[in-house]
Tab-separated table of C-alpha atoms in Angstrom:
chain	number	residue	atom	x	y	z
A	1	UNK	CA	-67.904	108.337	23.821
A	2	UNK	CA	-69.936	111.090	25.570
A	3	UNK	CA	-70.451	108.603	28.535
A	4	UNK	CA	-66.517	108.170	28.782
A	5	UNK	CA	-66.161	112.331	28.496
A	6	UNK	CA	-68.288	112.903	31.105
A	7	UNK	CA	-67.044	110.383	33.473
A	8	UNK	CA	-63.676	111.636	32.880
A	9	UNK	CA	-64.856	115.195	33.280
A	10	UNK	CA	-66.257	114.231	36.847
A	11	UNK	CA	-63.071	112.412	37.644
A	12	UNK	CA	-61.294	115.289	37.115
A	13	UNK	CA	-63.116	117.723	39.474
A	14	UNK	CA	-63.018	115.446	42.078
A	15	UNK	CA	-59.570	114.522	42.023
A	16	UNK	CA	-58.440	118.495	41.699
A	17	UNK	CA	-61.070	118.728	44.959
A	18	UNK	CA	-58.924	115.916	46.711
A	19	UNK	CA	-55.430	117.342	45.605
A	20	UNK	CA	-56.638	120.558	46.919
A	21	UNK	CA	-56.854	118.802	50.372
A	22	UNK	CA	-53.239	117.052	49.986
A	23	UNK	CA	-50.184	118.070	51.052
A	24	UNK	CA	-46.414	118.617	49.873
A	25	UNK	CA	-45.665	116.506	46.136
A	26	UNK	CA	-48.573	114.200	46.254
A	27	UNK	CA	-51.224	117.017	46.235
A	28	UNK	CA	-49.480	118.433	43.145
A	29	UNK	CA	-49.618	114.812	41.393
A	30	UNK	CA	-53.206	114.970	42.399
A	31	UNK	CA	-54.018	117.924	40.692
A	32	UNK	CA	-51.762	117.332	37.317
A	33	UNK	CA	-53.397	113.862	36.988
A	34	UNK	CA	-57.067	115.836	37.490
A	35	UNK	CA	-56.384	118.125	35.192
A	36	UNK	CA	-54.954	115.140	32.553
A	37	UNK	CA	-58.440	113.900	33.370
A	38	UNK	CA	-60.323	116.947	32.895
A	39	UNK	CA	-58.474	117.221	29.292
A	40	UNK	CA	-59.243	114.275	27.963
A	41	UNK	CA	-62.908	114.173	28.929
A	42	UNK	CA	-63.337	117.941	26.750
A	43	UNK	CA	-61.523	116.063	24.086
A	44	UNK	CA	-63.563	113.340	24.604
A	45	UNK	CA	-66.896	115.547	24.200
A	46	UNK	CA	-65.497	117.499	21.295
A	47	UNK	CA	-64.684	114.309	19.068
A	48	UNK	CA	-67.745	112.914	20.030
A	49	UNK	CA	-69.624	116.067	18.941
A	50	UNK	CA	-67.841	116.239	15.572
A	51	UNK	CA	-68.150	112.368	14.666
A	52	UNK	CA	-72.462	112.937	14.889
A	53	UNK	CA	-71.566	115.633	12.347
A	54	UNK	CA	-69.591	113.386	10.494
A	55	UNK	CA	-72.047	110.420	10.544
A	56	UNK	CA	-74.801	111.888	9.226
C-alpha cells in the first residue's frame, strides 16, 4: 500500500506541474484530477500507517 501512496503522491505533483502549464478548461481538469491523486495517495499512506499498528 505505501508503494501505491507514493506513486499516487508523485502522480499528483506532476500532473498539478502539467495543469499549471495548460490552458482554458483542460488545465483546470488537470489540476482537480492531481489533486484527486494527491488525496488518495495521503490516504493511501495514512491507512497503510495505521494497518502496521493494527497488525501487530
Amino acid at each position: 500500500m505505501k508503494v501505491i501512496g507514493i506513486l499516487l503522491i508523485l502522480v499528483g505533483i506532476v500532473g498539478v506541474l502539467f495543469g499549471m502549464m495548460m490552458f482554458g478548461d483542460i488545465g483546470v481538469a488537470c489540476i482537480v484530477g492531481a489533486i484527486a491523486a494527491l488525496l488518495s495517495g495521503i490516504g493511501f499512506m495514512m491507512v497503510s500507517g495505521k494497518l502496521k499498528k493494527i497488525t501487530r
